[in-house]
Amino acid sequence: MTESPATKPAGGDGGQRARNGLKPERNGLLKSFRCKHELQPTHNCQPEEEEVRSSLYRRPFVESYEETPMLVAVLTYVGYGILTIFGYLRDFLRHWKIERCHIAREREEQKDFVPLYQDFENFYTRNLYMRIRDNWNRPVCSVPGPRMDLKQRVSHDYNWTFEYTDQVIRDVINLGSYNYLGFAENTGPCTDAVAKVTLQYGVGVASTRQEMGNLDKHEVLEELTASFLGVEAAMAFGMGFATNSMNIPALVGKGCLILSDELNHVSLVLGARLSGATIRVFKHNNMQNLEKLLREAIVHGQPRTHRPWKKILIVVEGIYSMEGSIVRLPEVIALKKRYRAYVYLDEAHSIGALGSRGRGVVDYFGLDPCDVDVMMGTFTKSFGAAGGYIAGKRELIEYLRTHSHSVVYATSMSPPVVEQIIASMKCIMGEDGTTVGQERIRQLAENTVYFRKRLREMGFTVYGNQDSPVIPMMLYMPSKIGAFGREMLKRNIGVVVVGFPATPIIESRVRFCISAAHTKHLLDKALSVISEVGDLLQLKYSRHRLQPSPMRPLDDSVYEDVVD
């Protein structure tokens, strides 16, 4: 292992490899690049795995982003080029009514109207997405736990429409749901508590919180959430997407500046745009680029007037759901304090899934929750429910109660959903009198490390942080997106495949989501099938294959003990 001090200025990225199609800039910290063979000379080391060590971190911060092989990138572009050419040819045939067009179009009597449907913008949907549409929206007809049942469907018009058969594909191993802690279940204490509350409160509220929809259960949930996160107050909302898109406009507006990570979720992007604030985007997890923007914002101020910004809000996520990376939160907080900005942290995927106590990325890094100004998260994943929350200082929450559109106009959360969150959160905190929650947190950490390591040993290219339960595995070529999803389902494995425009054009991938409910037997069975399909489709692109390690469970050092 060799260490290289990163001391170049912000503009100096010469000699460093491109990552994700971009040239990442150094972040001013020590980097350690692990070699395939420890005793090889320094010039043979490949920067496949980045390990950051700093006084800000309690443990090594390791993320892996292997560069796309040149031949694979070229063949991927060629594949999209061929699809585009045939797409234009088919559009020509549809224009002359030689081929039937299923896309929504204007009626002849409305041809002089302003177009309602953007025809060219649907080019990808018509000619590329429809070819592999059968890989998405598969109807699940059971509990989406570690195993699930799928309703079988067929298409007679090349995926434009589907017909359901009477057959059910049973016992499909589920590697796609965000069921990180396994609380999406229909048996157990949480389910019993939900059934009892349903009989007492019913299934709906039919009113907003400010009118007749504020139940005692809602207030219990908010108090418990604040206690769980270690902050003064919290507020719950009925929809995770709306938690971001409707609350960011209440926090910032004209004359404010938002510094947003380039890979932030669309709900954060929409909320930033609706706010009317000025938006500047920094490179993903690149702290030197973020600091550069902060300095420019303070030095130059607002455009034209050069007045100081009213607020500067840094918007980041805990775990980035498409990259599997974890935010460099200690550095973000250090920059926030240095330049007197605010931090908005979206913990949709990290809450419950990271940290020794399941309290998210703040717990994972051992930071003070009070250093994060706005803590946002969702109940849809680790808690097996629905909705979202915002937590922080009491003044912040009281302000949102009167200014947030999600409070004023949205219907209150359903009582059974609220009870599911309360029961699962108490289980995670240990307030149910058991250690089930702590065991699930540890099991998720073990499963994550084990699954990632085995994939890399097989020769697959895997992105993200070593502790992230979101595990992207690269497919690259468009033809392999649909092929991988279909071949896996034939072998009773359900996966989520993702391609352009949700990812860069040469970085199509399959995204595995690991759960504490997965047993080692299930993971081994899935890994065996993944290896088989990988050989069939020639997906083992990695040039830095690891040596297989002994099959043993992770030791107790997965998480260090955290002192309250």
Coordinates of C-alpha atoms in Angstrom, one line a residue:
M1 CA 0.0 0.0 0.0
T2 CA 1.4 3.4 -0.9
E3 CA 0.4 6.8 0.3
S4 CA 0.3 9.9 -1.7
P5 CA -0.3 13.4 -0.1
A6 CA -2.9 15.3 -2.1
T7 CA -1.6 18.9 -1.9
K8 CA -2.4 20.2 -5.4
P9 CA -4.5 23.4 -5.8
A10 CA -8.1 23.3 -6.8
G11 CA -7.3 23.5 -10.5
G12 CA -4.6 20.8 -10.5
D13 CA -6.0 17.5 -11.4
G14 CA -3.3 16.4 -13.9
G15 CA -2.2 12.8 -13.8
Q16 CA -5.3 11.6 -11.9
R17 CA -7.6 9.1 -13.6
A18 CA -11.1 10.0 -14.7
R19 CA -13.9 8.7 -12.4
N20 CA -17.5 8.3 -13.7
G21 CA -16.5 10.1 -16.9
L22 CA -15.2 13.2 -15.1
K23 CA -11.8 14.2 -13.8
P24 CA -12.1 14.2 -10.1
E25 CA -10.1 16.9 -8.2
R26 CA -8.1 16.1 -5.1
N27 CA -9.8 17.0 -1.8
G28 CA -6.8 18.0 0.2
L29 CA -6.6 14.8 2.3
L30 CA -4.3 11.8 2.3
K31 CA -5.3 9.1 -0.2
S32 CA -4.2 5.5 -0.1
F33 CA -4.4 3.4 -3.2
R34 CA -4.5 -0.4 -2.7
C35 CA -2.4 -2.5 -5.1
K36 CA -3.3 -5.9 -6.4
H37 CA 0.0 -7.2 -5.1
E38 CA 1.4 -5.5 -2.0
L39 CA 5.1 -6.0 -3.0
Q40 CA 4.8 -4.5 -6.5
P41 CA 6.6 -1.2 -7.3
T42 CA 4.7 2.0 -6.8
H43 CA 4.1 2.7 -10.5
N44 CA 2.1 -0.6 -10.8
C45 CA -0.5 0.5 -8.2
Q46 CA -4.0 1.0 -9.6
P47 CA -6.2 3.6 -7.9
E48 CA -9.1 1.2 -7.8
E49 CA -10.0 1.7 -4.2
E50 CA -9.7 5.1 -2.5
E51 CA -9.0 5.1 1.3
V52 CA -9.2 8.6 2.9
R53 CA -7.5 9.1 6.3
S54 CA -7.9 12.3 8.2
S55 CA -8.3 13.5 11.7
L56 CA -12.0 14.2 10.8
Y57 CA -12.7 10.5 10.3
R58 CA -12.9 7.8 13.0
R59 CA -12.2 5.0 10.5
P60 CA -10.9 4.6 7.0
F61 CA -13.3 6.0 4.4
V62 CA -13.1 3.5 1.4
E63 CA -14.9 3.9 -1.9
S64 CA -14.3 2.2 -5.2
Y65 CA -14.9 3.5 -8.7
E66 CA -13.1 1.6 -11.4
E67 CA -12.6 3.3 -14.7
T68 CA -14.7 2.1 -17.6
P69 CA -12.5 0.1 -20.0
M70 CA -11.9 1.9 -23.3
L71 CA -13.2 -1.0 -25.5
V72 CA -16.3 -1.3 -23.4
A73 CA -17.0 2.4 -23.6
V74 CA -16.6 2.4 -27.4
L75 CA -18.9 -0.6 -27.8
T76 CA -21.5 1.0 -25.5
Y77 CA -21.5 4.2 -27.6
V78 CA -21.8 2.0 -30.8
G79 CA -24.7 0.2 -29.3
Y80 CA -26.6 3.4 -28.5
G81 CA -25.7 4.7 -31.9
I82 CA -27.3 1.6 -33.6
L83 CA -30.4 1.9 -31.5
T84 CA -30.7 5.6 -32.4
I85 CA -30.4 5.0 -36.1
F86 CA -33.0 2.3 -36.0
G87 CA -35.2 4.6 -33.9
Y88 CA -35.1 7.3 -36.5
L89 CA -35.9 4.7 -39.2
R90 CA -38.9 3.4 -37.2
D91 CA -40.1 7.0 -36.6
F92 CA -40.0 7.5 -40.4
L93 CA -42.1 4.4 -40.9
R94 CA -44.6 5.5 -38.2
H95 CA -44.8 8.9 -39.9
W96 CA -46.0 7.3 -43.1
K97 CA -48.2 4.9 -41.2
I98 CA -46.2 1.9 -42.4
E99 CA -45.7 1.0 -38.7
R100 CA -48.3 1.5 -36.1
C101 CA -47.5 4.1 -33.4
H102 CA -48.7 3.5 -29.9
I103 CA -47.4 6.7 -28.4
A104 CA -50.0 9.4 -27.4
R105 CA -50.3 11.9 -30.3
E106 CA -52.5 14.8 -31.2
R107 CA -55.7 14.2 -33.1
E108 CA -55.9 15.4 -36.7
E109 CA -58.5 18.1 -35.8
Q110 CA -56.0 19.5 -33.2
K111 CA -52.9 19.5 -35.4
D112 CA -52.9 23.4 -35.4
F113 CA -53.0 23.6 -31.6
V114 CA -50.0 24.1 -29.5
P115 CA -48.5 20.6 -29.1
L116 CA -49.5 18.9 -25.8
Y117 CA -47.0 16.0 -26.3
Q118 CA -43.3 16.7 -26.9
D119 CA -42.7 14.2 -29.7
F120 CA -38.9 14.4 -29.9
E121 CA -38.5 14.2 -26.2
N122 CA -40.2 10.8 -26.2
F123 CA -37.7 9.4 -28.7
Y124 CA -35.9 7.5 -26.0
T125 CA -39.2 6.1 -24.6
R126 CA -40.5 5.0 -28.0
N127 CA -37.4 3.4 -29.3
L128 CA -35.1 2.3 -26.4
Y129 CA -37.1 2.1 -23.2
M130 CA -39.9 0.0 -24.8
R131 CA -37.5 -2.7 -25.9
I132 CA -36.7 -3.5 -22.2
R133 CA -39.8 -2.2 -20.5
D134 CA -40.6 -5.8 -19.3
N135 CA -37.8 -5.4 -16.7
W136 CA -39.8 -2.8 -14.7
N137 CA -43.2 -2.4 -13.0
R138 CA -43.4 -6.1 -12.4
P139 CA -46.5 -6.7 -10.2
V140 CA -45.6 -8.2 -6.8
C141 CA -48.4 -10.3 -5.2
S142 CA -46.8 -11.0 -1.8
V143 CA -44.9 -9.4 1.0
P144 CA -41.8 -7.8 -0.6
G145 CA -39.5 -9.5 1.9
P146 CA -36.3 -11.5 1.2
R147 CA -38.4 -13.7 -1.0
M148 CA -41.5 -12.6 -3.0
D149 CA -44.1 -13.8 -5.5
L150 CA -44.4 -12.1 -8.9
K151 CA -47.5 -12.2 -11.2
Q152 CA -46.5 -13.4 -14.6
R153 CA -47.3 -11.2 -17.6
V154 CA -46.8 -11.4 -21.3
S155 CA -46.8 -8.9 -24.2
H156 CA -48.0 -9.5 -27.7
D157 CA -47.0 -6.0 -29.0
Y158 CA -43.4 -5.7 -28.0
N159 CA -43.9 -4.4 -24.5
W160 CA -46.4 -1.6 -25.3
T161 CA -49.1 -3.5 -23.3
F162 CA -49.1 -6.5 -21.0
E163 CA -51.5 -9.2 -20.3
Y164 CA -51.5 -11.1 -17.0
T165 CA -51.6 -14.9 -17.0
D166 CA -52.9 -17.1 -14.2
Q167 CA -49.4 -18.2 -13.2
V168 CA -47.4 -16.8 -10.4
I169 CA -43.6 -16.9 -10.1
R170 CA -43.0 -18.0 -6.5
D171 CA -40.1 -17.6 -4.1
V172 CA -38.2 -15.0 -6.1
I173 CA -35.2 -13.8 -4.2
N174 CA -35.7 -10.1 -3.7
L175 CA -32.5 -8.0 -4.3
G176 CA -34.2 -4.8 -5.3
S177 CA -36.4 -3.5 -2.4
Y178 CA -35.1 -0.9 0.1
N179 CA -36.1 -3.2 2.9
Y180 CA -32.8 -2.6 4.7
L181 CA -33.7 -3.8 8.2
G182 CA -36.4 -6.3 7.1
F183 CA -39.4 -4.5 8.7
A184 CA -41.5 -4.9 5.5
E185 CA -43.2 -8.0 6.8
N186 CA -46.7 -9.2 7.7
T187 CA -45.9 -11.0 10.9
G188 CA -44.3 -10.0 14.2
P189 CA -44.7 -7.3 16.9
C190 CA -44.8 -4.4 14.4
T191 CA -47.6 -6.0 12.5
D192 CA -49.6 -6.8 15.6
A193 CA -49.3 -3.2 16.8
V194 CA -50.4 -1.9 13.4
A195 CA -53.5 -4.2 13.4
K196 CA -54.5 -3.0 16.8
V197 CA -54.2 0.7 15.8
T198 CA -56.1 0.1 12.6
L199 CA -59.1 -1.2 14.6
Q200 CA -58.9 1.8 17.0
Y201 CA -58.2 4.7 14.5
G202 CA -59.2 3.4 11.1
V203 CA -57.2 3.5 8.0
G204 CA -57.4 7.2 7.1
V205 CA -57.6 10.7 8.6
A206 CA -59.2 12.7 5.7
S207 CA -57.9 16.0 6.9
T208 CA -54.8 18.1 7.2
R209 CA -52.7 18.5 10.4
Q210 CA -53.9 22.1 10.8
E211 CA -57.5 21.2 10.7
M212 CA -59.0 17.9 12.1
G213 CA -56.1 15.6 11.1
N214 CA -53.7 16.0 14.0
L215 CA -53.8 12.7 16.0
D216 CA -52.0 12.0 19.3
K217 CA -50.2 9.3 17.3
H218 CA -48.6 11.9 15.1
E219 CA -47.2 13.8 18.1
V220 CA -45.9 10.6 19.6
L221 CA -44.1 9.8 16.3
E222 CA -42.5 13.2 16.1
E223 CA -41.3 13.1 19.7
L224 CA -39.9 9.6 19.2
T225 CA -38.2 10.7 16.0
A226 CA -36.5 13.6 17.7
S227 CA -35.3 11.4 20.5
F228 CA -34.0 8.8 18.0
L229 CA -32.0 11.4 16.0
G230 CA -30.8 13.3 19.1
V231 CA -32.2 16.7 18.2
E232 CA -34.7 19.1 19.8
A233 CA -37.7 18.5 17.5
A234 CA -38.9 16.7 14.4
M235 CA -41.9 16.9 12.1
A236 CA -43.4 14.0 10.0
F237 CA -44.8 14.2 6.5
G238 CA -46.9 11.8 4.5
M239 CA -44.6 11.6 1.4
G240 CA -40.9 11.4 1.2
F241 CA -40.6 13.1 -2.1
A242 CA -42.8 16.0 -1.0
T243 CA -40.7 16.4 2.2
N244 CA -37.9 17.7 0.0
S245 CA -39.7 19.4 -2.8
M246 CA -42.2 21.3 -0.6
N247 CA -39.9 22.2 2.4
I248 CA -36.8 23.5 0.7
P249 CA -38.9 26.4 -0.8
A250 CA -40.0 27.3 2.7
L251 CA -36.4 27.5 3.9
V252 CA -34.7 29.5 1.1
G253 CA -35.8 31.9 -1.6
K254 CA -34.7 34.8 -3.7
G255 CA -31.3 36.1 -2.6
C256 CA -30.2 32.8 -1.2
L257 CA -27.7 30.4 -2.6
I258 CA -28.0 26.6 -2.8
L259 CA -24.9 24.5 -3.3
S260 CA -26.1 21.1 -4.5
D261 CA -24.2 17.9 -5.1
E262 CA -24.4 16.9 -8.8
L263 CA -25.9 13.5 -8.0
N264 CA -28.6 14.7 -5.6
H265 CA -32.1 13.1 -5.9
V266 CA -34.6 14.7 -8.2
S267 CA -36.8 15.7 -5.2
L268 CA -33.9 17.8 -3.9
V269 CA -33.4 19.3 -7.4
L270 CA -37.1 20.1 -7.7
G271 CA -37.3 21.7 -4.3
A272 CA -34.2 23.9 -5.1
R273 CA -35.8 25.0 -8.4
L274 CA -39.2 25.8 -6.8
S275 CA -37.5 27.9 -4.1
G276 CA -36.3 30.6 -6.5
A277 CA -32.9 30.6 -5.0
T278 CA -29.7 30.6 -7.1
I279 CA -28.4 27.1 -7.6
R280 CA -24.8 26.1 -8.1
V281 CA -23.7 22.5 -8.5
F282 CA -20.5 21.0 -7.1
K283 CA -18.8 17.7 -8.2
H284 CA -20.0 14.7 -6.4
N285 CA -18.4 14.3 -3.0
N286 CA -15.6 16.7 -4.1
M287 CA -14.9 18.9 -1.1
Q288 CA -12.3 21.0 -2.8
N289 CA -14.8 22.0 -5.5
L290 CA -17.4 22.7 -2.8
E291 CA -14.9 24.9 -0.9
K292 CA -14.1 26.8 -4.1
L293 CA -17.8 27.6 -4.7
L294 CA -18.1 28.7 -1.0
R295 CA -15.2 31.1 -1.4
E296 CA -16.5 32.5 -4.6
A297 CA -19.9 33.0 -3.1
I298 CA -18.6 34.9 -0.1
V299 CA -16.1 37.0 -2.2
H300 CA -18.4 37.9 -5.1
G301 CA -21.8 37.8 -3.4
Q302 CA -25.0 38.0 -5.5
P303 CA -24.8 38.5 -9.3
R304 CA -24.9 42.2 -10.4
T305 CA -25.5 43.7 -7.0
H306 CA -22.7 41.8 -5.2
R307 CA -24.6 42.0 -2.0
P308 CA -24.0 39.2 0.5
W309 CA -26.2 36.1 0.1
K310 CA -29.0 35.9 2.6
K311 CA -28.3 32.2 3.2
I312 CA -26.0 29.6 1.8
L313 CA -27.4 26.1 2.0
I314 CA -25.3 23.0 1.2
V315 CA -27.6 20.2 0.1
V316 CA -26.2 16.6 0.2
E317 CA -27.5 13.1 0.7
G318 CA -26.4 10.4 3.2
I319 CA -26.2 7.5 0.7
Y320 CA -26.5 8.2 -3.0
S321 CA -28.9 5.6 -4.2
M322 CA -27.5 5.3 -7.7
E323 CA -23.7 5.4 -6.9
G324 CA -23.7 3.6 -3.5
S325 CA -21.4 6.3 -2.1
I326 CA -21.6 7.9 1.3
V327 CA -21.3 11.7 1.8
R328 CA -18.1 13.0 3.2
L329 CA -20.1 14.6 6.1
P330 CA -17.2 15.4 8.4
E331 CA -15.6 17.6 5.7
V332 CA -19.0 19.1 4.8
I333 CA -19.6 20.2 8.4
A334 CA -16.0 21.5 8.7
L335 CA -16.6 23.7 5.6
K336 CA -20.0 24.7 6.8
K337 CA -18.6 26.0 10.1
R338 CA -15.6 27.7 8.4
Y339 CA -17.8 29.6 5.9
R340 CA -20.9 30.0 8.1
A341 CA -23.3 28.2 5.8
Y342 CA -26.1 25.8 6.5
V343 CA -26.3 22.0 5.8
Y344 CA -29.4 20.2 4.5
L345 CA -28.8 16.4 4.8
D346 CA -31.1 13.9 3.1
E347 CA -30.9 10.6 4.9
A348 CA -33.5 8.7 2.8
H349 CA -31.3 5.7 2.3
S350 CA -28.9 6.1 5.3
I351 CA -31.3 6.4 8.2
G352 CA -31.6 3.0 9.8
A353 CA -29.0 1.5 7.4
L354 CA -25.8 3.1 8.7
G355 CA -24.3 3.6 12.1
S356 CA -23.9 1.3 15.1
R357 CA -27.3 2.4 16.4
G358 CA -29.0 2.8 13.0
R359 CA -29.1 6.5 13.3
G360 CA -27.8 7.3 9.8
V361 CA -24.7 8.9 8.5
V362 CA -24.3 11.2 11.5
D363 CA -24.1 8.1 13.7
Y364 CA -21.8 6.4 11.2
F365 CA -19.2 9.1 11.4
G366 CA -19.7 9.7 15.2
L367 CA -20.7 13.4 14.7
D368 CA -22.9 15.7 16.8
P369 CA -26.5 15.8 15.3
C370 CA -26.6 19.5 16.2
D371 CA -24.0 20.3 13.6
V372 CA -26.5 19.4 10.9
D373 CA -28.9 22.3 10.5
V374 CA -31.7 20.4 8.6
M375 CA -31.9 16.6 9.0
M376 CA -34.3 15.0 6.5
G377 CA -35.1 11.4 6.0
T378 CA -37.8 9.0 4.9
F379 CA -39.7 6.2 6.7
T380 CA -40.2 4.3 3.4
K381 CA -37.1 2.1 3.5
S382 CA -35.5 1.0 6.8
F383 CA -38.8 1.4 8.7
G384 CA -41.0 -0.5 6.2
A385 CA -43.6 2.3 6.1
A386 CA -44.2 5.6 4.2
G387 CA -43.6 9.3 4.6
G388 CA -40.7 11.4 5.6
Y389 CA -39.4 13.8 8.4
I390 CA -37.5 16.9 9.0
A391 CA -35.6 17.4 12.3
G392 CA -33.4 20.0 13.9
K393 CA -33.8 22.9 16.3
R394 CA -37.2 23.6 17.7
E395 CA -37.3 27.0 16.0
L396 CA -36.9 25.4 12.6
I397 CA -39.7 22.9 13.2
E398 CA -42.1 25.6 14.5
Y399 CA -41.3 27.7 11.5
L400 CA -42.1 24.8 9.1
R401 CA -45.4 24.1 10.8
T402 CA -46.8 27.4 9.5
H403 CA -44.8 27.8 6.2
S404 CA -44.5 24.4 4.7
H405 CA -47.0 23.4 2.0
S406 CA -46.7 19.8 3.0
V407 CA -48.3 20.8 6.4
V408 CA -50.9 23.2 5.2
Y409 CA -52.3 21.3 2.2
A410 CA -51.3 17.6 2.6
T411 CA -53.5 15.0 4.3
S412 CA -52.2 13.6 7.5
M413 CA -50.4 10.3 7.6
S414 CA -52.5 7.2 8.0
P415 CA -52.6 5.9 11.6
P416 CA -51.5 2.3 10.7
V417 CA -48.5 3.8 8.8
V418 CA -47.7 6.0 11.9
E419 CA -47.8 2.9 14.2
Q420 CA -45.6 0.9 11.9
I421 CA -42.9 3.6 12.1
I422 CA -43.3 3.9 15.9
A423 CA -43.0 0.2 16.4
S424 CA -40.1 -0.3 14.1
M425 CA -38.2 2.7 15.5
K426 CA -38.7 1.5 19.1
C427 CA -37.3 -1.9 18.0
I428 CA -34.2 -0.2 16.5
M429 CA -33.8 1.9 19.7
G430 CA -34.2 -1.2 21.9
E431 CA -37.2 0.4 23.7
D432 CA -39.3 -2.7 23.0
G433 CA -37.2 -4.6 25.5
T434 CA -35.4 -6.8 23.0
T435 CA -32.1 -6.7 21.0
V436 CA -33.8 -7.5 17.7
G437 CA -33.2 -4.0 16.3
Q438 CA -29.5 -4.1 17.2
E439 CA -29.1 -7.6 15.7
R440 CA -30.7 -6.4 12.4
I441 CA -28.4 -3.5 12.2
R442 CA -25.4 -5.7 12.7
Q443 CA -26.7 -8.3 10.2
L444 CA -27.2 -5.7 7.5
A445 CA -23.6 -4.5 8.0
E446 CA -22.3 -8.1 7.7
N447 CA -24.4 -8.8 4.6
T448 CA -23.3 -5.6 2.9
V449 CA -19.6 -6.2 3.4
Y450 CA -19.9 -9.9 2.4
F451 CA -22.0 -9.3 -0.7
R452 CA -19.7 -6.5 -2.0
K453 CA -16.5 -8.5 -1.4
R454 CA -17.8 -11.6 -3.2
L455 CA -18.9 -9.6 -6.2
R456 CA -15.5 -8.1 -6.5
E457 CA -13.8 -11.4 -6.1
M458 CA -15.8 -12.8 -9.0
G459 CA -14.5 -10.0 -11.2
F460 CA -17.5 -7.7 -11.4
T461 CA -17.0 -3.9 -11.4
V462 CA -18.7 -2.6 -8.2
Y463 CA -19.2 1.0 -7.3
G464 CA -19.6 2.8 -4.0
N465 CA -18.6 2.7 -0.4
Q466 CA -17.7 -0.5 1.3
D467 CA -20.4 0.0 4.0
S468 CA -23.2 1.1 1.7
P469 CA -26.1 -1.4 1.4
V470 CA -26.8 0.0 -2.1
I471 CA -24.5 -1.9 -4.4
P472 CA -24.3 -0.9 -8.1
M473 CA -22.7 -3.4 -10.4
M474 CA -21.8 -2.2 -13.9
L475 CA -23.4 -3.5 -17.0
Y476 CA -22.4 -0.7 -19.4
M477 CA -23.9 -1.9 -22.7
P478 CA -27.6 -1.2 -23.5
S479 CA -28.3 -4.7 -24.8
K480 CA -27.2 -6.2 -21.5
I481 CA -29.6 -4.1 -19.4
G482 CA -32.6 -6.1 -20.4
A483 CA -30.7 -9.4 -20.9
F484 CA -29.4 -9.3 -17.3
G485 CA -32.9 -8.6 -15.8
R486 CA -34.6 -11.4 -17.8
E487 CA -31.9 -14.0 -17.2
M488 CA -31.9 -13.3 -13.5
L489 CA -35.7 -13.6 -13.3
K490 CA -35.5 -16.9 -15.2
R491 CA -33.4 -18.1 -12.3
N492 CA -35.8 -16.7 -9.7
I493 CA -33.8 -13.7 -8.7
G494 CA -35.5 -10.2 -8.8
V495 CA -33.2 -7.3 -9.5
V496 CA -33.4 -3.6 -10.6
V497 CA -31.5 -2.7 -13.7
V498 CA -30.9 1.0 -14.5
G499 CA -29.7 2.8 -17.7
F500 CA -29.6 6.1 -19.5
P501 CA -31.0 8.7 -18.8
A502 CA -31.0 7.7 -15.1
T503 CA -27.3 7.1 -15.3
P504 CA -24.5 8.4 -17.6
I505 CA -24.8 6.8 -21.0
I506 CA -21.8 4.5 -20.6
E507 CA -22.6 3.5 -17.0
S508 CA -25.7 1.3 -17.1
R509 CA -25.9 -0.9 -14.1
V510 CA -27.8 -3.3 -11.9
R511 CA -28.5 -2.0 -8.4
F512 CA -28.6 -4.5 -5.6
C513 CA -30.2 -3.5 -2.3
I514 CA -29.1 -5.7 0.6
S515 CA -31.4 -6.4 3.6
A516 CA -30.9 -7.7 7.1
A517 CA -33.6 -10.2 6.2
H518 CA -31.3 -11.9 3.7
T519 CA -29.7 -15.0 5.1
K520 CA -26.2 -16.2 4.1
H521 CA -27.8 -19.1 2.2
L522 CA -29.9 -16.7 0.1
L523 CA -27.0 -14.4 -0.6
D524 CA -24.8 -17.4 -1.6
K525 CA -27.5 -18.6 -3.9
A526 CA -28.0 -15.2 -5.5
L527 CA -24.2 -14.8 -5.9
S528 CA -24.0 -18.1 -7.6
V529 CA -26.7 -17.1 -10.1
I530 CA -25.1 -13.7 -10.6
S531 CA -21.8 -15.3 -11.5
E532 CA -23.5 -17.7 -13.9
V533 CA -25.3 -14.9 -15.7
G534 CA -22.2 -12.8 -15.6
D535 CA -20.3 -15.5 -17.5
L536 CA -23.2 -15.9 -19.9
L537 CA -23.3 -12.2 -20.7
Q538 CA -19.6 -11.5 -20.2
L539 CA -20.1 -9.0 -17.5
K540 CA -16.9 -9.6 -15.5
Y541 CA -15.1 -6.4 -16.7
S542 CA -13.0 -5.7 -13.6
R543 CA -9.2 -5.7 -14.3
H544 CA -8.4 -5.8 -10.6
R545 CA -10.0 -9.1 -9.4
L546 CA -9.4 -9.8 -5.7
Q547 CA -8.2 -13.1 -4.3
P548 CA -11.1 -15.1 -2.8
S549 CA -11.2 -14.8 1.0
P550 CA -12.2 -17.6 3.5
M551 CA -16.0 -17.8 3.9
R552 CA -16.5 -16.5 7.4
P553 CA -18.9 -14.1 9.1
L554 CA -17.7 -10.6 9.8
D555 CA -16.2 -10.1 13.2
D556 CA -17.4 -7.7 15.9
S557 CA -15.4 -4.8 14.5
V558 CA -17.9 -4.0 11.8
Y559 CA -19.0 -1.1 13.9
E560 CA -17.1 0.4 16.7
D561 CA -18.9 1.1 20.0
V562 CA -20.2 4.6 20.1
V563 CA -20.3 6.5 23.4
D564 CA -23.4 8.5 23.9

